Structure formats: C-alpha cells, structure tokens
CSV table of C-alpha atoms in Angstrom, one decimal:
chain,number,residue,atom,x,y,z
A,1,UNK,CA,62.3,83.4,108.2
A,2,UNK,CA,62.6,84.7,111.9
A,3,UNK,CA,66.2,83.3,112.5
A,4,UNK,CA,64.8,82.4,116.1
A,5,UNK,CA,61.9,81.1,118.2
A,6,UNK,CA,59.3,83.1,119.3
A,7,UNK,CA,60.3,81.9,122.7
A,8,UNK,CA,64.2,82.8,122.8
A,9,UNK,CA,66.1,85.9,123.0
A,10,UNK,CA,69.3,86.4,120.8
A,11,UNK,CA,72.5,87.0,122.5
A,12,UNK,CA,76.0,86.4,121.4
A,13,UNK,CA,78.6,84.3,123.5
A,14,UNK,CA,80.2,87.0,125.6
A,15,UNK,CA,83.5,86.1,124.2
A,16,UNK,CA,83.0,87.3,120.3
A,17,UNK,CA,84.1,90.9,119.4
A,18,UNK,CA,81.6,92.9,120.9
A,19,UNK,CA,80.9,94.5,117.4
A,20,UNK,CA,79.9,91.7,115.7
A,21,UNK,CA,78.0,91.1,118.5
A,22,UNK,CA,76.3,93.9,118.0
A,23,UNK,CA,75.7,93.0,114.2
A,24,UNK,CA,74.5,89.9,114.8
A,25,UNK,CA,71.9,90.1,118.0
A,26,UNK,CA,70.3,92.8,115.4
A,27,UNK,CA,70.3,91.0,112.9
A,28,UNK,CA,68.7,88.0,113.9
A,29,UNK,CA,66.3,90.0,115.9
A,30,UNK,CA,65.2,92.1,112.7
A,31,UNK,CA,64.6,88.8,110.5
A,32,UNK,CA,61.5,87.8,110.0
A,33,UNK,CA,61.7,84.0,109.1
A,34,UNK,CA,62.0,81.8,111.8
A,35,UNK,CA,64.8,78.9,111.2
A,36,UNK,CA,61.5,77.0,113.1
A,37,UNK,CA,63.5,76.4,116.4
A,38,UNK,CA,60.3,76.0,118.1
A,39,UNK,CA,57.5,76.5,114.9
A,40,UNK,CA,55.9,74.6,112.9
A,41,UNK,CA,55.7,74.2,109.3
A,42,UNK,CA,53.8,71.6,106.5
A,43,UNK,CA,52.8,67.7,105.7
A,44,UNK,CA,52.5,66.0,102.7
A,45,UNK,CA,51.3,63.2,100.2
A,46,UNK,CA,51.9,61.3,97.1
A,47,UNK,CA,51.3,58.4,96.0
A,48,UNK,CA,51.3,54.7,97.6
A,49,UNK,CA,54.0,51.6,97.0
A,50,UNK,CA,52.8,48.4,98.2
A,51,UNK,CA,50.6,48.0,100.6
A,52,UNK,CA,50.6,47.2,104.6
A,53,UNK,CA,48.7,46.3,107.7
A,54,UNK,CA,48.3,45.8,111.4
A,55,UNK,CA,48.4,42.5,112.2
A,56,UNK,CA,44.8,42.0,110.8
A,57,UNK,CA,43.0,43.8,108.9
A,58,UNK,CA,40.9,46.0,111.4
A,59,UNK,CA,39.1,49.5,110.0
A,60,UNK,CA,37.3,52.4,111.6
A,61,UNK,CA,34.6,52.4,109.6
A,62,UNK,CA,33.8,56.1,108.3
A,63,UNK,CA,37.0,57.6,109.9
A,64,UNK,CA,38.3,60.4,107.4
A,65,UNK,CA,40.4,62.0,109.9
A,66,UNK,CA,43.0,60.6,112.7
A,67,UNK,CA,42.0,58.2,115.1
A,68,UNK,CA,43.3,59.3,118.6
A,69,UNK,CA,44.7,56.3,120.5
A,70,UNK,CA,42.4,55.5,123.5
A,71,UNK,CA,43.8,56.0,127.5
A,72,UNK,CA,43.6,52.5,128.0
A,73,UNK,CA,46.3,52.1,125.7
A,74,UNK,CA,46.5,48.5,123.2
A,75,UNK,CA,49.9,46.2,123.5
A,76,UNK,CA,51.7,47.4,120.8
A,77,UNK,CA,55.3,46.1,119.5
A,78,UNK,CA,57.9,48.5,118.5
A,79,UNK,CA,58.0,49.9,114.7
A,80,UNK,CA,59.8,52.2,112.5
A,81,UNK,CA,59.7,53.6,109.3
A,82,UNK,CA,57.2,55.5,107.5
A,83,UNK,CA,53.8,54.8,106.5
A,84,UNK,CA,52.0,56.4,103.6
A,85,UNK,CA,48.3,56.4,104.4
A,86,UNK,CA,45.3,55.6,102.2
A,87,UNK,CA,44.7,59.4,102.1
A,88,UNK,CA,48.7,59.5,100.6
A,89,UNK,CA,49.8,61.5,104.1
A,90,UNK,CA,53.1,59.9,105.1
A,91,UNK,CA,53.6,59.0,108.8
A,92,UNK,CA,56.1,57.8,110.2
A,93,UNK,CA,55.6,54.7,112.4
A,94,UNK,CA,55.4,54.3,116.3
A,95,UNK,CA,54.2,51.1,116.9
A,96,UNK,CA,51.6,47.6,115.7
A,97,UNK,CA,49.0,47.4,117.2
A,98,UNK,CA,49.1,43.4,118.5
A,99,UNK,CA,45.0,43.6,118.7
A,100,UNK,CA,44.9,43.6,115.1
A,101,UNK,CA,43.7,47.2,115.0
A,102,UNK,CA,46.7,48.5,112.9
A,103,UNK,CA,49.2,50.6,113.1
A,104,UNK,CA,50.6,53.3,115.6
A,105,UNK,CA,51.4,56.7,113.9
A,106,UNK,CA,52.7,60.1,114.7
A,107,UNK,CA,50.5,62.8,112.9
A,108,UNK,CA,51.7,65.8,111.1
A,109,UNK,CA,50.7,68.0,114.3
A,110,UNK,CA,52.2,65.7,116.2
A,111,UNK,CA,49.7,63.9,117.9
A,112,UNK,CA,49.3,60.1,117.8
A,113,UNK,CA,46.6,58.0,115.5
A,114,UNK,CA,45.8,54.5,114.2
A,115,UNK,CA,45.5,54.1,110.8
A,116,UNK,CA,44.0,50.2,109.9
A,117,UNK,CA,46.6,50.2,106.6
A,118,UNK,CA,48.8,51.8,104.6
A,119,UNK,CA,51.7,51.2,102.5
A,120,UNK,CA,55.2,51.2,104.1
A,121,UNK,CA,57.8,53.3,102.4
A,122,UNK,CA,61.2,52.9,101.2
A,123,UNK,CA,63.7,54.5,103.0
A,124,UNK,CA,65.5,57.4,100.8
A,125,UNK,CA,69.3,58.7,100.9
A,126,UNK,CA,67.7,62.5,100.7
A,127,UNK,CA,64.9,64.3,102.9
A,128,UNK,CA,64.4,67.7,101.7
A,129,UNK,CA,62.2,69.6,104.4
A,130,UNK,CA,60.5,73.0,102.8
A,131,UNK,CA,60.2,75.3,105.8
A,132,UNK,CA,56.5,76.5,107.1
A,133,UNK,CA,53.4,75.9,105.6
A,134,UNK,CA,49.7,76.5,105.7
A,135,UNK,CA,48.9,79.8,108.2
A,136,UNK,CA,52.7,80.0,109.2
A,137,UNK,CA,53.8,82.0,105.7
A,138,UNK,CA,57.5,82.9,107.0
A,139,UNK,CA,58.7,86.0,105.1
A,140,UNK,CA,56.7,87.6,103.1
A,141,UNK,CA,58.6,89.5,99.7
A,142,UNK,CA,56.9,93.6,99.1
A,143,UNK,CA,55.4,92.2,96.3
A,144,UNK,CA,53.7,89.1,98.3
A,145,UNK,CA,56.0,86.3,97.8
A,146,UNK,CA,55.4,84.2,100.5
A,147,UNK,CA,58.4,82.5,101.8
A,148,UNK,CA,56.6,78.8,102.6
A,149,UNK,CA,55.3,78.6,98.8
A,150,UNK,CA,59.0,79.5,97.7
A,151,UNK,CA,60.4,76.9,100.2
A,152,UNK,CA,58.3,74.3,98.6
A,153,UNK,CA,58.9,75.2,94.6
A,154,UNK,CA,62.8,75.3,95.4
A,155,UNK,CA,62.1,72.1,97.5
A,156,UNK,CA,60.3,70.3,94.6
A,157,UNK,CA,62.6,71.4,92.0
A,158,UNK,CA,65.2,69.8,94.4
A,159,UNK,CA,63.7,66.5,94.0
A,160,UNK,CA,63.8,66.3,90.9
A,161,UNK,CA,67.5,66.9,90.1
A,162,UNK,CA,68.2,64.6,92.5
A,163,UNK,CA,66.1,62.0,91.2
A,164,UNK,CA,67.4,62.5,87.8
A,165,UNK,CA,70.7,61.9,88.7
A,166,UNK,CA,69.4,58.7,90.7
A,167,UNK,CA,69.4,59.6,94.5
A,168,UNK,CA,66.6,58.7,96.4
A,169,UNK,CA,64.6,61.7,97.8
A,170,UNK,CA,61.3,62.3,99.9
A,171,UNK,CA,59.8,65.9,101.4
A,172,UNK,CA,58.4,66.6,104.5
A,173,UNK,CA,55.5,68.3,102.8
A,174,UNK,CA,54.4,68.8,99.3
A,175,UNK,CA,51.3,71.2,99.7
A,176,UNK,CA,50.7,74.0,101.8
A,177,UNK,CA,49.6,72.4,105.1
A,178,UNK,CA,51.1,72.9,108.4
A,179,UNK,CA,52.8,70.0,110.2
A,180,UNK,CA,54.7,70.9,113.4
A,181,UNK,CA,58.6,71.2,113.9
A,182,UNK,CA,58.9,67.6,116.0
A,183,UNK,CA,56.9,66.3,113.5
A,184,UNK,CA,58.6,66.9,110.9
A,185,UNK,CA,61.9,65.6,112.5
A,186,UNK,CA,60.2,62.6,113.2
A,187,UNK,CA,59.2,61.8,110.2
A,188,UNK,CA,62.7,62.9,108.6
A,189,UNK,CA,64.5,60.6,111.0
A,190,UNK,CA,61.8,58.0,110.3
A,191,UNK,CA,63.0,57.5,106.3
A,192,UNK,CA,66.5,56.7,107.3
A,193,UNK,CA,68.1,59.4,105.6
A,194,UNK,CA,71.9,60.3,105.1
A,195,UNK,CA,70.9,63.6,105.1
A,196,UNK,CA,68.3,66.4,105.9
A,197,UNK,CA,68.1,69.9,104.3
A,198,UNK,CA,65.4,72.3,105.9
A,199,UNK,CA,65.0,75.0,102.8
A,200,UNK,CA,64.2,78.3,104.4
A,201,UNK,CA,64.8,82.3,102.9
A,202,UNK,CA,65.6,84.9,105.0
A,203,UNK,CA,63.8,88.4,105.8
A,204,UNK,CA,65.3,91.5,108.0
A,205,UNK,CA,68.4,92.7,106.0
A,206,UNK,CA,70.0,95.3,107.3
A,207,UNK,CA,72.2,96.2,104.5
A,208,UNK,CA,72.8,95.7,101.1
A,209,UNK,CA,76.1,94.8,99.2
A,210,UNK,CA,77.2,92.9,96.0
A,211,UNK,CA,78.0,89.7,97.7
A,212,UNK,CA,75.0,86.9,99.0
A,213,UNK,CA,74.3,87.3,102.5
A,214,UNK,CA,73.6,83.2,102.7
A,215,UNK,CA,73.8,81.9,105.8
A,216,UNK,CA,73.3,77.8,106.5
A,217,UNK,CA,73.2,76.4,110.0
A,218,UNK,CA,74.5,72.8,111.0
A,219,UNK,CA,74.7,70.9,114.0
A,220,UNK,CA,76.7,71.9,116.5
A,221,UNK,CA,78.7,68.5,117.7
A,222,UNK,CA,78.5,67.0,114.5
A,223,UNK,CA,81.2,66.9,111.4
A,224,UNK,CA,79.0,65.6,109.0
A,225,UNK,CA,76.4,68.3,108.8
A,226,UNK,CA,79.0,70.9,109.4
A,227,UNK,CA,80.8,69.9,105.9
A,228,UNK,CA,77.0,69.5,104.6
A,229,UNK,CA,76.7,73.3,105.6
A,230,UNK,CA,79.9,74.5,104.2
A,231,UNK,CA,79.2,73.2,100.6
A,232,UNK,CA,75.7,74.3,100.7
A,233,UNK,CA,77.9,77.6,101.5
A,234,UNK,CA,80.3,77.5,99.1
A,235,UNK,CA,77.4,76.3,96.1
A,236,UNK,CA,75.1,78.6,96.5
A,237,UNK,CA,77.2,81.9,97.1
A,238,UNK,CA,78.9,80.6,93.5
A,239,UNK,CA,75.9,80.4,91.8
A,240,UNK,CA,73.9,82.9,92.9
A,241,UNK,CA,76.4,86.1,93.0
A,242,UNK,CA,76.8,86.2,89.0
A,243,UNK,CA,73.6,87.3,89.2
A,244,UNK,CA,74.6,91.1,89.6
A,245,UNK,CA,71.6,91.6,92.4
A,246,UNK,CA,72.3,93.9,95.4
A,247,UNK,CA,72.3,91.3,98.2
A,248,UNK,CA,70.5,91.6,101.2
A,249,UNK,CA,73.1,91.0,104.6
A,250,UNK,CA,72.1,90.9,108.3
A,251,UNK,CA,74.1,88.7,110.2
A,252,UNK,CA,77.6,88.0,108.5
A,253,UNK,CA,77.3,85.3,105.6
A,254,UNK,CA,78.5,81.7,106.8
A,255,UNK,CA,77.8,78.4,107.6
A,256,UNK,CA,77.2,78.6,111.5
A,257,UNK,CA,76.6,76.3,114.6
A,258,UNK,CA,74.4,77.7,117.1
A,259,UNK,CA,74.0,76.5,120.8
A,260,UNK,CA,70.9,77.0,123.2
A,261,UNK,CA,71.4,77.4,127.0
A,262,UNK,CA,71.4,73.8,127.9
A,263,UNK,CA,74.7,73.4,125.1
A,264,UNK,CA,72.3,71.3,122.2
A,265,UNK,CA,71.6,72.8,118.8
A,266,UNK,CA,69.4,76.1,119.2
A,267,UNK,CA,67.4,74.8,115.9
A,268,UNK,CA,65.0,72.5,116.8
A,269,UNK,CA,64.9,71.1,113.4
A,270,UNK,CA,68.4,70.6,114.2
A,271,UNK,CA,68.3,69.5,117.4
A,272,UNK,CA,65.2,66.9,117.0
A,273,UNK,CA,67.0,64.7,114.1
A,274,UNK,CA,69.0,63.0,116.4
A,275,UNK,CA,72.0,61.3,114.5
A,276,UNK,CA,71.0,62.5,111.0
A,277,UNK,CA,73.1,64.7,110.1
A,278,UNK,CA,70.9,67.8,108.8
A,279,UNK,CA,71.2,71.8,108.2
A,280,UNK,CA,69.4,74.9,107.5
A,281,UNK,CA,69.8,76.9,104.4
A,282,UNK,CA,69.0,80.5,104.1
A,283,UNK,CA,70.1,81.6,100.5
A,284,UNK,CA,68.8,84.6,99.7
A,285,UNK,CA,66.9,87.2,101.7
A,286,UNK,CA,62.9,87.4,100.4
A,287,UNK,CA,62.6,90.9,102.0
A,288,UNK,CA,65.3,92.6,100.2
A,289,UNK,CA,63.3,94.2,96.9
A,290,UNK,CA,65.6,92.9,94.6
A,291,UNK,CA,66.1,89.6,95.7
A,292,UNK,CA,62.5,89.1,96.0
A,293,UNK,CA,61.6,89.9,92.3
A,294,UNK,CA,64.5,87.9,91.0
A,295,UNK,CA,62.9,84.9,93.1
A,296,UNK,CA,59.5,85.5,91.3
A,297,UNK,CA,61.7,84.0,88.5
A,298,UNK,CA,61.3,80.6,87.7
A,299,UNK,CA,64.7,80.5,86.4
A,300,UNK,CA,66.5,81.9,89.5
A,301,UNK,CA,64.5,79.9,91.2
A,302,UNK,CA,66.3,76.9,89.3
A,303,UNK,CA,69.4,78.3,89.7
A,304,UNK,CA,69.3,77.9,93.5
A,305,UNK,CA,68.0,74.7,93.8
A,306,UNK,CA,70.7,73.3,91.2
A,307,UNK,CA,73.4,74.8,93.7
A,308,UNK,CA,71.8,73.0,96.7
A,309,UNK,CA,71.6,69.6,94.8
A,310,UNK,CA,75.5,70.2,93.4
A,311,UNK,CA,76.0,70.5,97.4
A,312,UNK,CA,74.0,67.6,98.6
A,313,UNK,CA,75.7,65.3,95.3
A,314,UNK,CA,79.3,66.7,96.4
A,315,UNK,CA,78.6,65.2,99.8
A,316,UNK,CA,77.4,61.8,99.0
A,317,UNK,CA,80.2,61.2,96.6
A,318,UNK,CA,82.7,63.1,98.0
A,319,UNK,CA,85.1,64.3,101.1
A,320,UNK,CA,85.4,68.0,99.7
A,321,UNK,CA,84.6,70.1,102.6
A,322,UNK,CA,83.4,73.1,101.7
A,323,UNK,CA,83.9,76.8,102.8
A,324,UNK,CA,82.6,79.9,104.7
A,325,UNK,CA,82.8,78.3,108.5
A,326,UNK,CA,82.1,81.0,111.0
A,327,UNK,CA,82.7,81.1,114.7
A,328,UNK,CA,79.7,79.1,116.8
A,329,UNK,CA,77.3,81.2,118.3
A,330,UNK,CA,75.2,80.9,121.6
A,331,UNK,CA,71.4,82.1,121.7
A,332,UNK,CA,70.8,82.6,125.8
A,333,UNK,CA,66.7,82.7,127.0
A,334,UNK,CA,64.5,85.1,126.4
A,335,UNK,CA,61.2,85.6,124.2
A,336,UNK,CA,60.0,87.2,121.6
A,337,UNK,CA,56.3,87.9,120.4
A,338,UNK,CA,55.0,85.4,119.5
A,339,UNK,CA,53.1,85.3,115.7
A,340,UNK,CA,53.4,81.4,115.0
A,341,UNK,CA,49.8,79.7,114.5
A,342,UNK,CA,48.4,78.8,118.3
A,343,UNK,CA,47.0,75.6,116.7
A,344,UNK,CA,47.3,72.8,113.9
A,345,UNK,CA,44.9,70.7,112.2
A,346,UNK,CA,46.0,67.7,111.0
A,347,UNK,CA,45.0,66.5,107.4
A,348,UNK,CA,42.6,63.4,107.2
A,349,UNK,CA,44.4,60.3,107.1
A,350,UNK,CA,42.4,57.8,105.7
C-alpha cells in the first residue's frame, strides 16, 4: 500500500537528520500501498442476530439497493450502534426515523440511507479493518497477489484466533467490495471497540536485508494506540524473521506517529476513529519477490496473523508496552497522481 494519499506530498519535519530524511521521503514516495489516508477500501456482511425496527414497521416496497434520505429531511432522534441489514451489510446507525419509516444509516460509500429493519448488533472488544477492496487492489505481488485479497485472508484468519480464545471481534468488510475510508471509521467507531487494527502490506522496497522492514502507524496524541503499535511491532518482527526471507525495507522499520499540516494524524483511518484507539500494520512488503511468494503460503500467512492476535491479546490483558518506537514524522501538502477509484457503488441493502 501507497504509504500516503493521493493528495499529500511526503516531507520530513525539518528537524530529523537530513539523511534519514532523505530515506524516508523516498521511501514512502516509492510504495505503492496507500495506508488509505484519503482512499477507500471494502464493506461487508454476515449473518443477522435479533432483529430491529424503526419505530413501525414501514418498507420500501421493491427497494434492493439504498434508499437516499429525501431534502425535506424526517424528525429523526439520535442513534448509535450498528445495524446489520436484511441483505447482512452492517451499517452503522445515524438516527430513527420518528415517522415510523425506519432507521437512519450511513452506507459503505458513505452516503446516507433508510433501511425499514434490520437487526442491531452487539458491540465487540476487536474491529479488524482489512485495507482496500473491490477496484482499489493496493500492492500488487510479480506474481499477482493482490494486496486487498491478502488484507482480508490475514484479516479473517484474525478473527478466528481471537474468537477462539473468546474475544469479541467484527471486520469492516468480509468480501471484496469497496467501502470508503470515513466509512469504514464510522462504522469501526460505531461497534464500540477497544481497539482497531487496519491490516495493510507494503510495496516500494528500496532494499533488501535479513531483518522485517515492518512498519505500524498509531495515533499521534494518543498512549493507547502507541503501545498497540509497539507490540504489533515487537510480534510480528519476532515471528516473521525466523523465516530466513530477504526482507524488503524502505522507510526504517518502527512503529511511527505521523502528523498532517494542521497537527492531527496524517492517516485518515487514524484520524477519523476519534477516541478509539487504532493503528496501521504494514508487516511485510508484497512487492519484494520473496516476500510475496512466501505470502502465497497459507502457512505464513498464519504465521502473521497469529503475531497480530498475540499483539492485540497482550494489550487487552496486559500493560507490556512493546518495542521499536521511532521518532514522529510530519507529512506537509502536496499531491501525488492520483489512481484511487473516482467512484463507489454501494452494495444493496435490503
């Protein structure tokens, strides 16, 4: 993934060593997965618990795909959580409709709908998000890996560790559908989670080396995620360097913070998840040759997504803090060419 928006240009703060300056504006600018500052990514859907309404049971009759709130907007009283559609598409929730008419949703392209029922969710301790989806593939391996397929296997595999050991656990998608970067944080936010991991892989290495050039990205003003980031660290780079592979590295491997022009989180991921505390892991670099046929494996693949869950477990249960901090970083305007998806359709909902 492009480790920046399609609309920013990398700089470091003035005040790091100029040459790891150097390392790390052309580093970032040569990797070709985007850590979704500004880009999209994809929904999801299983299946429903319980079941819920508006106020009465309204329908649309024949509606199989959102139904766009009219100008003349209807009362609605405040609501949150998430709503899993008759179509199984969770959403999370905006509002109730007071006419009756159901209730108020954000879609995964971020518009805003009425669905006439649905079941409400539980909320959940764990929110995985697998990074991209649908047209946006992220990095693509030589031999045709595509990064968002490989976001969502780790993701899944993810789950279900953490459900085996008993933590409660959702996804912000689970197919290959596109669902845009707010909309994903909303609907993260929207499960009441202790924690949000965004599951990316990295492309652009600039040289190769015997130790992991994983990088994770927390929050910048916030402790939690930054010890989140650090065991991710710590895990993965243990797990992964027995492995013998020759690592891809661009910028420097770490858990960083990086800040935008206006001081918030560069990330929008990041910076849309409000008080959640959240991060973005980038373990292994797809566009490296031999990182990318080891992650054809289904057993390497297993061995990464065991070292995120270690990570996440550590920092429920825990107050170990984990390792690899790196100096924060500042990203300054700027652009970049732009090659995410000009548009997203949303999934039908009903």
């Amino acid at each position: 993934m492009r480790v920046g928006p399609s609309d920013m240009r990398r700089r470091v703060r003035r005040r790091r060593p100029a040459a790891l300056a150097v390392i790390v504006i052309v580093a970032l600018v040569a990797g070709a997965c985007a850590a979704d500052p500004d880009g999209p990514s994809g929904p999801a859907g299983t299946a429903l618990e319980g079941t819920a309404s508006g106020p009465s049971s309204g329908t649309v009759p024949g509606t199989t795909a959102p139904t766009t709130i009219p100008t003349t907007t209807v009362p609605t009283a405040p609501a949150f959580g998430v709503l899993r559609t008759p179509a199984g598409v969770p959403v999370p929730l905006r509002g109730q409709r007071l006419d009756g008419s159901g209730w108020v949703v954000g879609t995964p392209c971020g518009h805003e709908a009425v669905v006439p029922i649905g079941a409400i969710e539980p909320s959940v301790r764990v929110v995985i998000d697998p990074g991209h989806g649908g047209p946006e593939t992220g990095t693509v391996s030589p031999r045709a890996l595509w990064e968002s397929q490989l976001n969502l296997d780790i993701s899944q595999r993810i789950e279900r560790l953490l459900l085996a050991q008993g933590v409660t656990v959702e996804l912000t998608r689970r197919t290959d559908e596109q669902v845009t970067l707010e909309a994903r944080a909303e609907l993260a936010r929207a499960w009441a989670p202790e924690l949000v991991v965004s599951v990316h892989h990295q492309g652009g290495h600039l040289w190769t080396g015997e130790d992991p050039g994983t990088i994770v990205f927390h929050q910048v003003d916030d402790p939690s995620s930054r010890r989140l980031a650090g065991l991710i660290y710590e895990d993965v780079t243990t797990a992964i360097k027995p492995l013998g592979l020759e690592f891809g590295v661009a910028t420097p491997p770490g858990a960083y913070a990086v800040r935008n022009s206006q001081g918030d989180d560069y990330y929008g991921i990041l910076r849309n998840l409000g008080d959640v505390p959240g991060v973005i892991v980038e373990s292994m670099y797809l566009t490296n040759p031999d990182e990318g046929r080891a992650l054809e494996s289904a057993e390497v693949r297993q061995i990464e997504a065991q070292a995120i869950t270690t990570a996440i477990v550590r920092y429920l249960s825990t107050q170990a803090s984990g390792t690899g901090f790196r100096p924060e970083m500042s990203f300054a305007p700027g652009s970049l060419a732009d090659n995410l998806p000009a548009t997203c359709a949303d999934p039908p909902l009903l």
